[in-house]
mmCIF file of C-alpha atoms in Angstrom:
data_model
loop_
_atom_site.group_PDB
_atom_site.id
_atom_site.type_symbol
_atom_site.label_atom_id
_atom_site.label_comp_id
_atom_site.label_asym_id
_atom_site.label_seq_id
_atom_site.Cartn_x
_atom_site.Cartn_y
_atom_site.Cartn_z
ATOM 1 C CA MET A 378 -61.630 -145.727 -5.062
ATOM 2 C CA GLU A 379 -64.063 -147.757 -6.840
ATOM 3 C CA LYS A 380 -67.258 -150.248 -5.605
ATOM 4 C CA GLU A 381 -66.527 -153.693 -5.438
ATOM 5 C CA TYR A 382 -69.539 -154.609 -3.382
ATOM 6 C CA ASP A 383 -73.161 -153.552 -3.293
ATOM 7 C CA TYR A 384 -74.000 -153.785 -0.426
ATOM 8 C CA ILE A 385 -72.181 -154.037 3.048
ATOM 9 C CA ILE A 386 -72.941 -154.530 6.451
ATOM 10 C CA ALA A 387 -70.801 -153.981 9.125
ATOM 11 C CA GLY A 388 -71.645 -156.213 11.973
ATOM 12 C CA ALA A 389 -73.275 -159.921 12.425
ATOM 13 C CA GLY A 390 -75.136 -159.419 15.166
ATOM 14 C CA CYS A 391 -79.101 -159.664 15.352
ATOM 15 C CA ALA A 392 -79.733 -156.842 12.881
ATOM 16 C CA GLY A 393 -77.038 -157.397 9.937
ATOM 17 C CA LEU A 394 -77.549 -161.172 9.821
ATOM 18 C CA SER A 395 -81.325 -160.363 10.135
ATOM 19 C CA LEU A 396 -81.785 -158.185 7.277
ATOM 20 C CA LEU A 397 -78.971 -160.967 5.590
ATOM 21 C CA MET A 398 -81.199 -163.253 6.110
ATOM 22 C CA ARG A 399 -84.262 -161.031 4.303
ATOM 23 C CA MET A 400 -81.819 -160.251 1.622
ATOM 24 C CA ASN A 401 -80.376 -164.132 1.078
ATOM 25 C CA GLY A 402 -83.648 -164.707 0.717
ATOM 26 C CA ASP A 403 -85.672 -163.080 -1.899
ATOM 27 C CA PRO A 404 -85.185 -162.777 -5.168
ATOM 28 C CA PHE A 405 -83.836 -159.362 -5.671
ATOM 29 C CA PHE A 406 -81.424 -159.370 -4.664
ATOM 30 C CA ALA A 407 -79.910 -162.914 -6.445
ATOM 31 C CA ASP A 408 -77.483 -161.667 -8.465
ATOM 32 C CA LYS A 409 -76.337 -158.182 -5.692
ATOM 33 C CA LYS A 410 -72.933 -158.498 -4.177
ATOM 34 C CA ILE A 411 -73.050 -158.184 -0.363
ATOM 35 C CA LEU A 412 -70.515 -157.811 2.405
ATOM 36 C CA VAL A 413 -70.994 -159.076 5.752
ATOM 37 C CA VAL A 414 -68.060 -158.224 8.686
ATOM 38 C CA ASP A 415 -67.239 -158.679 11.832
ATOM 39 C CA ALA A 416 -64.487 -159.452 14.851
ATOM 40 C CA ALA A 417 -65.955 -162.652 16.120
ATOM 41 C CA GLY A 418 -66.398 -165.859 14.594
ATOM 42 C CA LYS A 419 -69.894 -165.756 15.670
ATOM 43 C CA ASN A 420 -69.493 -168.961 17.124
ATOM 44 C CA GLN A 421 -70.669 -168.389 20.735
ATOM 45 C CA ASN A 422 -73.480 -169.020 22.602
ATOM 46 C CA ASP A 423 -73.221 -165.373 23.536
ATOM 47 C CA ARG A 424 -77.074 -164.161 24.296
ATOM 48 C CA THR A 425 -80.945 -165.201 23.550
ATOM 49 C CA TRP A 426 -83.689 -162.808 22.075
ATOM 50 C CA CYS A 427 -87.221 -162.813 23.546
ATOM 51 C CA PHE A 428 -89.700 -161.890 21.867
ATOM 52 C CA TRP A 429 -93.496 -161.598 21.569
ATOM 53 C CA GLU A 430 -95.087 -161.545 18.503
ATOM 54 C CA LYS A 431 -98.568 -162.719 16.552
ATOM 55 C CA GLU A 432 -97.864 -164.575 13.410
ATOM 56 C CA PRO A 433 -94.551 -166.694 12.570
ATOM 57 C CA ASP A 434 -91.936 -164.418 10.963
ATOM 58 C CA ILE A 435 -88.363 -165.671 9.104
ATOM 59 C CA PHE A 436 -86.485 -167.208 12.792
ATOM 60 C CA GLU A 437 -89.275 -169.224 13.284
ATOM 61 C CA PRO A 438 -88.142 -173.206 12.041
ATOM 62 C CA ILE A 439 -85.069 -171.520 15.274
ATOM 63 C CA VAL A 440 -87.532 -170.722 18.214
ATOM 64 C CA HIS A 441 -86.011 -172.607 20.995
ATOM 65 C CA HIS A 442 -88.786 -172.960 23.088
ATOM 66 C CA GLN A 443 -92.777 -170.230 22.972
ATOM 67 C CA TRP A 444 -95.017 -169.446 25.992
ATOM 68 C CA LYS A 445 -98.209 -168.559 25.919
ATOM 69 C CA LEU A 446 -99.060 -168.039 29.894
ATOM 70 C CA LEU A 447 -96.671 -165.516 31.477
ATOM 71 C CA ASP A 448 -96.748 -164.562 35.158
ATOM 72 C CA PHE A 449 -96.045 -160.865 36.964
ATOM 73 C CA PHE A 450 -95.538 -160.328 39.858
ATOM 74 C CA SER A 451 -94.789 -158.101 42.602
ATOM 75 C CA ASP A 452 -95.426 -157.304 46.271
ATOM 76 C CA SER A 453 -98.710 -155.562 44.853
ATOM 77 C CA PHE A 454 -99.788 -157.365 42.109
ATOM 78 C CA SER A 455 -99.524 -160.958 40.765
ATOM 79 C CA GLY A 456 -101.126 -163.164 38.353
ATOM 80 C CA GLU A 457 -101.308 -164.395 34.818
ATOM 81 C CA LEU A 458 -100.958 -163.350 31.807
ATOM 82 C CA GLN A 459 -103.405 -164.093 28.930
ATOM 83 C CA ILE A 460 -101.035 -162.275 25.633
ATOM 84 C CA ALA A 461 -103.123 -163.908 23.606
ATOM 85 C CA PRO A 462 -103.134 -163.011 20.010
ATOM 86 C CA TYR A 463 -99.338 -162.959 21.460
ATOM 87 C CA THR A 464 -97.029 -166.027 21.856
ATOM 88 C CA TYR A 465 -93.787 -164.996 23.990
ATOM 89 C CA LYS A 466 -90.415 -167.089 21.888
ATOM 90 C CA MET A 467 -87.057 -167.374 22.720
ATOM 91 C CA ILE A 468 -83.975 -168.322 20.414
ATOM 92 C CA GLU A 469 -80.344 -168.319 21.213
ATOM 93 C CA GLY A 470 -77.775 -166.769 19.926
ATOM 94 C CA LEU A 471 -75.683 -169.594 18.791
ATOM 95 C CA ALA A 472 -78.933 -171.197 16.593
ATOM 96 C CA PHE A 473 -79.131 -167.841 15.557
ATOM 97 C CA TYR A 474 -75.964 -167.716 13.749
ATOM 98 C CA ASN A 475 -75.424 -171.279 12.053
ATOM 99 C CA TYR A 476 -79.180 -170.449 11.455
ATOM 100 C CA VAL A 477 -78.141 -167.929 8.920
ATOM 101 C CA LYS A 478 -74.885 -169.680 8.507
ATOM 102 C CA LYS A 479 -76.493 -171.961 7.425
ATOM 103 C CA GLU A 480 -78.838 -170.360 4.900
ATOM 104 C CA THR A 481 -76.699 -168.640 3.170
ATOM 105 C CA ALA A 482 -74.186 -170.972 2.512
ATOM 106 C CA GLN A 483 -74.296 -171.443 -1.260
ATOM 107 C CA ASN A 484 -74.652 -167.375 -2.126
ATOM 108 C CA ALA A 485 -72.477 -167.313 -4.054
ATOM 109 C CA HIS A 486 -72.723 -162.567 -3.931
ATOM 110 C CA ILE A 487 -72.667 -163.670 -0.525
ATOM 111 C CA HIS A 488 -68.802 -162.829 1.163
ATOM 112 C CA TRP A 489 -67.317 -162.432 4.700
ATOM 113 C CA LEU A 490 -65.056 -161.408 6.777
ATOM 114 C CA ASN A 491 -63.509 -161.580 9.753
ATOM 115 C CA GLU A 492 -61.942 -158.586 10.346
ATOM 116 C CA THR A 493 -62.149 -155.061 12.839
ATOM 117 C CA VAL A 494 -64.784 -152.160 11.381
ATOM 118 C CA LEU A 495 -62.144 -149.258 13.141
ATOM 119 C CA GLY A 496 -64.837 -147.028 11.503
ATOM 120 C CA LEU A 497 -67.255 -145.125 8.134
ATOM 121 C CA ALA A 498 -65.660 -143.684 5.118
ATOM 122 C CA HIS A 499 -67.295 -142.284 2.713
ATOM 123 C CA THR A 500 -65.336 -141.155 -1.375
ATOM 124 C CA SER A 501 -66.378 -139.426 -3.724
ATOM 125 C CA LEU A 502 -67.089 -140.323 -7.902
ATOM 126 C CA PRO A 503 -68.188 -138.684 -10.981
ATOM 127 C CA GLY A 504 -71.499 -137.616 -9.009
ATOM 128 C CA ILE A 505 -72.000 -139.828 -6.768
ATOM 129 C CA VAL A 506 -70.997 -140.837 -3.111
ATOM 130 C CA LEU A 507 -69.864 -143.795 -1.960
ATOM 131 C CA PRO A 508 -70.494 -145.352 1.397
ATOM 132 C CA GLY A 509 -67.745 -147.592 2.560
ATOM 133 C CA ILE A 510 -66.040 -149.150 5.966
ATOM 134 C CA VAL A 511 -62.667 -148.788 7.408
ATOM 135 C CA LEU A 512 -60.440 -151.743 7.953
ATOM 136 C CA LYS A 513 -56.827 -152.063 9.440
ATOM 137 C CA ASP A 514 -55.087 -151.706 6.144
ATOM 138 C CA ARG A 515 -57.538 -150.876 3.711
ATOM 139 C CA SER A 516 -60.618 -149.028 2.793
ATOM 140 C CA ILE A 517 -63.850 -151.289 1.896
ATOM 141 C CA TYR A 518 -66.433 -149.109 -0.998
ATOM 142 C CA ALA A 519 -70.341 -149.925 -1.919
ATOM 143 C CA SER A 520 -73.701 -148.257 -2.345
ATOM 144 C CA GLN A 521 -74.505 -148.858 0.429
ATOM 145 C CA VAL A 522 -73.672 -149.476 3.798
ATOM 146 C CA PHE A 523 -75.455 -150.708 6.726
ATOM 147 C CA ASN A 524 -73.727 -150.981 10.246
ATOM 148 C CA SER A 525 -74.732 -151.362 13.000
ATOM 149 C CA ILE A 526 -71.513 -151.097 15.535
ATOM 150 C CA LEU A 527 -71.693 -148.769 18.593
ATOM 151 C CA PHE A 528 -67.768 -146.919 17.983
ATOM 152 C CA GLU A 529 -68.030 -144.004 19.809
ATOM 153 C CA PRO A 530 -70.564 -144.525 23.410
ATOM 154 C CA ILE A 531 -73.596 -143.541 23.605
ATOM 155 C CA GLN A 532 -73.455 -139.441 24.579
ATOM 156 C CA PRO A 533 -77.194 -137.972 26.072
ATOM 157 C CA ASN A 534 -77.366 -133.960 25.964
ATOM 158 C CA PRO A 535 -77.840 -132.824 29.289
ATOM 159 C CA ASN A 536 -81.753 -133.259 29.021
ATOM 160 C CA GLN A 537 -81.449 -137.034 27.852
ATOM 161 C CA PHE A 538 -81.392 -139.733 30.452
ATOM 162 C CA TYR A 539 -79.361 -143.155 29.637
ATOM 163 C CA PHE A 540 -79.943 -146.000 31.339
ATOM 164 C CA LYS A 541 -78.995 -149.327 31.121
ATOM 165 C CA GLN A 542 -80.620 -152.817 31.132
ATOM 166 C CA HIS A 543 -77.998 -154.920 32.401
ATOM 167 C CA PHE A 544 -78.553 -158.606 33.647
ATOM 168 C CA LYS A 545 -77.012 -162.218 34.341
ATOM 169 C CA GLY A 546 -78.797 -165.082 33.637
ATOM 170 C CA TRP A 547 -78.421 -168.540 34.391
ATOM 171 C CA VAL A 548 -79.499 -171.708 32.240
ATOM 172 C CA ILE A 549 -80.006 -174.309 35.559
ATOM 173 C CA LYS A 550 -80.768 -177.567 35.985
ATOM 174 C CA THR A 551 -82.125 -179.176 37.926
ATOM 175 C CA SER A 552 -82.136 -183.093 39.359
ATOM 176 C CA GLN A 553 -86.259 -183.060 39.273
ATOM 177 C CA PRO A 554 -88.771 -181.579 37.625
ATOM 178 C CA CYS A 555 -89.603 -178.138 38.902
ATOM 179 C CA PHE A 556 -90.581 -176.114 36.124
ATOM 180 C CA ASP A 557 -94.169 -175.411 34.375
ATOM 181 C CA PRO A 558 -92.785 -175.264 30.555
ATOM 182 C CA TYR A 559 -95.866 -173.749 29.125
ATOM 183 C CA LYS A 560 -96.176 -171.149 31.625
ATOM 184 C CA ALA A 561 -92.782 -168.489 31.818
ATOM 185 C CA THR A 562 -92.912 -165.672 34.617
ATOM 186 C CA PHE A 563 -92.189 -162.323 32.491
ATOM 187 C CA MET A 564 -90.732 -160.475 35.630
ATOM 188 C CA ASP A 565 -91.035 -161.091 39.115
ATOM 189 C CA PHE A 566 -90.281 -157.337 40.658
ATOM 190 C CA ARG A 567 -90.437 -159.509 44.543
ATOM 191 C CA VAL A 568 -86.227 -159.032 44.658
ATOM 192 C CA SER A 569 -85.145 -155.868 46.430
ATOM 193 C CA GLN A 570 -85.055 -152.709 44.697
ATOM 194 C CA GLN A 571 -82.522 -151.050 46.357
ATOM 195 C CA HIS A 572 -80.287 -151.133 43.003
ATOM 196 C CA GLY A 573 -83.225 -148.888 41.248
ATOM 197 C CA THR A 574 -86.562 -151.311 39.086
ATOM 198 C CA THR A 575 -85.032 -154.895 39.154
ATOM 199 C CA PHE A 576 -86.986 -158.027 38.374
ATOM 200 C CA ILE A 577 -86.449 -161.208 37.213
ATOM 201 C CA TYR A 578 -87.369 -162.639 34.329
ATOM 202 C CA VAL A 579 -88.162 -167.081 34.713
ATOM 203 C CA LEU A 580 -87.792 -168.913 30.859
ATOM 204 C CA PRO A 581 -88.389 -173.333 31.442
ATOM 205 C CA THR A 582 -87.506 -175.207 28.261
ATOM 206 C CA ALA A 583 -88.122 -178.445 30.079
ATOM 207 C CA ALA A 584 -89.446 -179.717 33.655
ATOM 208 C CA ASP A 585 -85.661 -179.791 35.019
ATOM 209 C CA THR A 586 -84.139 -176.616 32.582
ATOM 210 C CA ALA A 587 -85.456 -173.668 32.706
ATOM 211 C CA LEU A 588 -83.289 -169.384 31.983
ATOM 212 C CA ILE A 589 -82.815 -167.736 35.436
ATOM 213 C CA GLU A 590 -82.109 -163.904 34.641
ATOM 214 C CA TYR A 591 -81.623 -161.531 36.737
ATOM 215 C CA THR A 592 -82.259 -158.243 34.769
ATOM 216 C CA LEU A 593 -81.931 -154.511 36.181
ATOM 217 C CA PHE A 594 -82.818 -151.262 34.322
ATOM 218 C CA THR A 595 -80.254 -148.381 36.079
ATOM 219 C CA GLU A 596 -77.862 -145.441 35.573
ATOM 220 C CA GLU A 597 -75.015 -147.688 37.220
ATOM 221 C CA LEU A 598 -73.311 -151.749 37.138
ATOM 222 C CA LEU A 599 -73.334 -153.778 39.848
ATOM 223 C CA GLU A 600 -70.460 -155.950 40.409
ATOM 224 C CA GLN A 601 -70.257 -159.819 38.950
ATOM 225 C CA SER A 602 -70.716 -160.661 42.283
ATOM 226 C CA GLU A 603 -73.864 -158.853 42.982
ATOM 227 C CA TYR A 604 -75.862 -161.220 40.364
ATOM 228 C CA GLU A 605 -74.481 -163.835 41.035
ATOM 229 C CA PHE A 606 -75.780 -163.715 45.051
ATOM 230 C CA ALA A 607 -79.034 -162.128 43.378
ATOM 231 C CA LEU A 608 -79.431 -165.160 41.595
ATOM 232 C CA LYS A 609 -78.672 -168.118 43.854
ATOM 233 C CA GLN A 610 -81.054 -166.210 46.599
ATOM 234 C CA TYR A 611 -84.112 -165.638 44.573
ATOM 235 C CA ILE A 612 -83.093 -169.416 42.944
ATOM 236 C CA SER A 613 -83.558 -170.895 47.073
ATOM 237 C CA GLU A 614 -85.923 -168.561 48.364
ATOM 238 C CA TYR A 615 -88.770 -168.332 45.521
ATOM 239 C CA LEU A 616 -88.246 -171.288 43.408
ATOM 240 C CA GLN A 617 -87.287 -173.084 46.640
ATOM 241 C CA ILE A 618 -84.644 -174.781 43.981
ATOM 242 C CA ASP A 619 -81.394 -176.575 46.035
ATOM 243 C CA SER A 620 -80.200 -178.677 43.554
ATOM 244 C CA TYR A 621 -79.279 -177.462 40.495
ATOM 245 C CA THR A 622 -75.606 -177.093 37.870
ATOM 246 C CA ILE A 623 -75.574 -174.889 36.032
ATOM 247 C CA GLU A 624 -75.597 -175.642 32.272
ATOM 248 C CA HIS A 625 -74.745 -172.261 30.522
ATOM 249 C CA GLU A 626 -74.560 -168.286 31.456
ATOM 250 C CA GLU A 627 -75.366 -165.315 29.697
ATOM 251 C CA TYR A 628 -74.214 -161.369 31.223
ATOM 252 C CA GLY A 629 -75.285 -158.438 28.594
ATOM 253 C CA VAL A 630 -75.338 -154.589 28.712
ATOM 254 C CA ILE A 631 -78.445 -152.807 26.508
ATOM 255 C CA PRO A 632 -78.864 -149.146 26.340
ATOM 256 C CA MET A 633 -81.841 -147.759 27.273
ATOM 257 C CA THR A 634 -82.292 -144.041 26.169
ATOM 258 C CA ASN A 635 -84.118 -141.330 24.418
ATOM 259 C CA THR A 636 -80.938 -139.909 22.663
ATOM 260 C CA LEU A 637 -81.887 -139.595 18.363
ATOM 261 C CA LEU A 638 -79.620 -141.856 16.903
ATOM 262 C CA PRO A 639 -78.461 -142.019 13.599
ATOM 263 C CA LYS A 640 -80.857 -143.965 11.077
ATOM 264 C CA ALA A 641 -78.903 -142.566 7.903
ATOM 265 C CA ASP A 642 -76.519 -140.307 5.931
ATOM 266 C CA ARG A 643 -75.303 -139.968 3.033
ATOM 267 C CA GLY A 644 -75.614 -144.497 2.234
ATOM 268 C CA VAL A 645 -75.184 -145.657 5.331
ATOM 269 C CA VAL A 646 -78.076 -146.633 6.701
ATOM 270 C CA TYR A 647 -77.425 -147.583 10.819
ATOM 271 C CA ILE A 648 -79.867 -150.455 12.562
ATOM 272 C CA GLY A 649 -79.665 -152.452 15.533
ATOM 273 C CA ILE A 650 -78.813 -150.467 19.066
ATOM 274 C CA ALA A 651 -76.941 -148.067 16.810
ATOM 275 C CA GLY A 652 -79.349 -147.191 14.909
ATOM 276 C CA GLY A 653 -82.104 -146.932 18.362
ATOM 277 C CA GLN A 654 -83.819 -150.459 18.016
ATOM 278 C CA ALA A 655 -84.026 -151.200 21.459
ATOM 279 C CA LYS A 656 -86.879 -149.924 22.841
ATOM 280 C CA ALA A 657 -86.174 -146.580 25.497
ATOM 281 C CA SER A 658 -88.601 -148.229 28.281
ATOM 282 C CA SER A 659 -88.155 -151.674 27.797
ATOM 283 C CA GLY A 660 -84.554 -152.699 26.259
ATOM 284 C CA TYR A 661 -86.522 -155.500 23.969
ATOM 285 C CA ALA A 662 -84.931 -154.939 20.152
ATOM 286 C CA PHE A 663 -85.328 -158.453 18.392
ATOM 287 C CA LYS A 664 -89.044 -157.085 16.996
ATOM 288 C CA PHE A 665 -87.824 -153.577 16.992
ATOM 289 C CA ILE A 666 -84.941 -154.906 14.591
ATOM 290 C CA GLN A 667 -87.544 -157.181 12.317
ATOM 291 C CA LYS A 668 -89.500 -154.739 11.571
ATOM 292 C CA ARG A 669 -86.758 -151.300 10.480
ATOM 293 C CA THR A 670 -85.193 -154.530 8.064
ATOM 294 C CA ALA A 671 -88.029 -155.492 6.538
ATOM 295 C CA ALA A 672 -88.761 -151.808 5.665
ATOM 296 C CA ILE A 673 -85.092 -151.497 4.188
ATOM 297 C CA ILE A 674 -85.780 -154.312 2.629
ATOM 298 C CA ARG A 675 -89.243 -152.917 1.083
ATOM 299 C CA SER A 676 -87.523 -149.326 0.215
ATOM 300 C CA LEU A 677 -84.340 -151.417 -1.416
ATOM 301 C CA LYS A 678 -86.947 -152.587 -3.924
ATOM 302 C CA THR A 679 -88.561 -149.589 -5.132
ATOM 303 C CA GLY A 680 -85.818 -147.806 -5.250
ATOM 304 C CA SER A 681 -87.282 -145.661 -2.470
ATOM 305 C CA PRO A 682 -84.539 -143.748 0.361
ATOM 306 C CA VAL A 683 -84.277 -146.223 3.470
ATOM 307 C CA SER A 684 -86.697 -143.695 5.960
ATOM 308 C CA ALA A 685 -84.210 -141.736 7.816
ATOM 309 C CA LYS A 686 -87.162 -140.355 9.942
ATOM 310 C CA SER A 687 -89.295 -142.299 12.634
ATOM 311 C CA ASP A 688 -93.000 -142.783 11.831
ATOM 312 C CA PHE A 689 -96.052 -141.864 14.448
ATOM 313 C CA ASN A 690 -96.020 -144.660 16.742
ATOM 314 C CA ALA A 691 -92.248 -144.587 16.370
ATOM 315 C CA SER A 692 -91.995 -140.692 17.830
ATOM 316 C CA LYS A 693 -95.328 -141.458 19.921
ATOM 317 C CA GLY A 694 -93.292 -144.342 21.370
ATOM 318 C CA LEU A 695 -90.158 -142.308 21.936
ATOM 319 C CA LEU A 696 -91.998 -139.694 24.130
ATOM 320 C CA TYR A 697 -94.133 -141.919 26.611
ATOM 321 C CA ASP A 698 -90.209 -144.106 26.822
ATOM 322 C CA SER A 699 -88.985 -140.709 27.611
ATOM 323 C CA VAL A 700 -91.935 -139.840 30.268
ATOM 324 C CA LEU A 701 -90.926 -143.248 31.771
ATOM 325 C CA LEU A 702 -87.385 -142.612 31.981
ATOM 326 C CA HIS A 703 -88.224 -138.996 33.387
ATOM 327 C CA VAL A 704 -89.930 -141.125 36.083
ATOM 328 C CA LEU A 705 -87.240 -142.813 36.857
ATOM 329 C CA HIS A 706 -84.281 -140.736 36.893
ATOM 330 C CA HIS A 707 -85.797 -138.375 38.988
ATOM 331 C CA ARG A 708 -87.365 -141.185 41.608
ATOM 332 C CA LYS A 709 -90.824 -139.983 41.119
ATOM 333 C CA MET A 710 -92.358 -143.762 41.591
ATOM 334 C CA GLN A 711 -90.369 -146.319 41.778
ATOM 335 C CA GLY A 712 -90.665 -148.949 38.335
ATOM 336 C CA ALA A 713 -91.699 -151.794 40.470
ATOM 337 C CA ASP A 714 -95.206 -149.966 40.972
ATOM 338 C CA ILE A 715 -95.232 -148.325 37.837
ATOM 339 C CA PHE A 716 -95.372 -151.631 35.541
ATOM 340 C CA SER A 717 -97.251 -153.680 38.902
ATOM 341 C CA GLN A 718 -100.080 -151.097 38.230
ATOM 342 C CA ILE A 719 -100.454 -150.880 33.432
ATOM 343 C CA PHE A 720 -100.454 -154.751 34.082
ATOM 344 C CA LYS A 721 -103.543 -154.717 36.658
ATOM 345 C CA HIS A 722 -105.841 -152.795 34.876
ATOM 346 C CA ASN A 723 -105.421 -153.699 31.422
ATOM 347 C CA LYS A 724 -105.193 -156.698 29.173
ATOM 348 C CA ALA A 725 -101.562 -158.163 29.172
ATOM 349 C CA SER A 726 -102.117 -158.375 25.127
ATOM 350 C CA ASP A 727 -103.070 -154.508 24.913
ATOM 351 C CA VAL A 728 -99.944 -153.415 26.710
ATOM 352 C CA LEU A 729 -97.467 -155.994 24.920
ATOM 353 C CA ALA A 730 -98.900 -154.019 21.954
ATOM 354 C CA PHE A 731 -98.445 -150.443 23.850
ATOM 355 C CA LEU A 732 -94.380 -151.367 24.850
ATOM 356 C CA ASP A 733 -94.404 -152.367 20.859
ATOM 357 C CA ASN A 734 -95.920 -149.474 19.339
ATOM 358 C CA GLU A 735 -98.636 -150.942 17.319
ATOM 359 C CA SER A 736 -101.163 -149.864 20.259
ATOM 360 C CA THR A 737 -104.270 -147.222 19.342
ATOM 361 C CA LEU A 738 -104.198 -144.340 21.244
ATOM 362 C CA PHE A 739 -107.381 -145.716 22.785
ATOM 363 C CA THR A 740 -105.611 -147.824 24.517
ATOM 364 C CA ASP A 741 -102.514 -145.373 25.195
ATOM 365 C CA LEU A 742 -104.054 -143.280 27.217
ATOM 366 C CA LYS A 743 -105.767 -146.394 28.681
ATOM 367 C CA ILE A 744 -102.482 -147.528 29.738
ATOM 368 C CA MET A 745 -101.622 -144.122 31.510
ATOM 369 C CA SER A 746 -104.286 -143.343 33.264
ATOM 370 C CA SER A 747 -103.468 -146.929 35.304
ATOM 371 C CA VAL A 748 -100.128 -144.410 36.778
ATOM 372 C CA PRO A 749 -100.811 -141.353 38.453
ATOM 373 C CA THR A 750 -101.239 -138.441 36.698
ATOM 374 C CA CYS A 751 -99.725 -135.916 39.092
ATOM 375 C CA ILE A 752 -96.128 -138.026 38.366
ATOM 376 C CA PHE A 753 -96.809 -138.577 34.652
ATOM 377 C CA LEU A 754 -98.333 -135.491 33.558
ATOM 378 C CA PRO A 755 -95.795 -133.183 34.775
ATOM 379 C CA ALA A 756 -93.260 -135.689 33.388
ATOM 380 C CA ALA A 757 -94.346 -135.539 29.710
ATOM 381 C CA LEU A 758 -95.123 -131.730 29.468
ATOM 382 C CA LYS A 759 -91.456 -131.556 30.647
ATOM 383 C CA GLU A 760 -90.850 -134.058 27.913
ATOM 384 C CA ILE A 761 -93.316 -132.808 24.490
ATOM 385 C CA GLY A 762 -91.471 -129.292 25.727
ATOM 386 C CA GLN A 763 -87.872 -130.254 25.660
ATOM 387 C CA LEU A 764 -89.635 -131.341 21.440
ATOM 388 C CA LEU A 765 -90.898 -128.479 21.112
#
């Protein structure tokens, strides 16, 4: 079996298309044959990505809205978060898909295939092992495969944790101006915490339009009716809005786990959720995907192997995430109280850097000192022991 492509991108989600965009915009890849494979046509507005950044990146042209001020609410602390030098941004799924398709449409070396990838494969040629993808009636091979598909559910070991960030969001339009489009609600923990860590965020894009999302960090999902009831209740009681129409709705589940997922193996590079780019303590993935895909491009251009190891900041971040998941799993402290203490006692920009795995050790220590040592130190020692 011969190589048909230089690169195969399995999965045309955020990670696969982010990598494709970076390849498409770099002259190094101008003559490289690239295949993108996904079962979905990517023609629906199926999700929204939110993230914070200091400087614009490659998807700045399709940022739907952005905010420099954020609100935080809980029963023990509420306040306005000054996030400079960061800006909080929103990108809609359909705009993302259409933008990548449009930008890559004139590249004759990029091929799209609307099929289900059943798995990964390898074939041996003289002196080389080629990775590939398995389709219904054939396999296709390339010099490298970039895979963002989870073929099997994540299976944590007994000493690892697996929470789910699950959410239901409505874009609502009101009959009267009800929102400040220059300020978003980052987290509102004043809602019931009966299921576990639960909050609402409100992202206004106009005076009469906002995305309102009911979000939970728990180990079990809810019935759809429970998400809808919570959204209706919040809109009525906290936003005090009675007249509105639902323009769009979305639902999603993101893994939050300290399970070590593979980074690379015999010519296959794992990206996106499959590569562990969802932050285990928050579920945020967009910015981590951008970092990973940019690093992959640098490696390919220099001819160096794509790293299968985590750097110091990523390893440090995984330890911190494991400690938080440990505390939540063993119900030592409610998530609402943890985030409240952190945001109450620290600069918001420092907290965002911490959540991005970009904070200094001094900042890390300051943030960790915001939560009870008697709870977090034993959890930290336990998690460090798991790594040794």
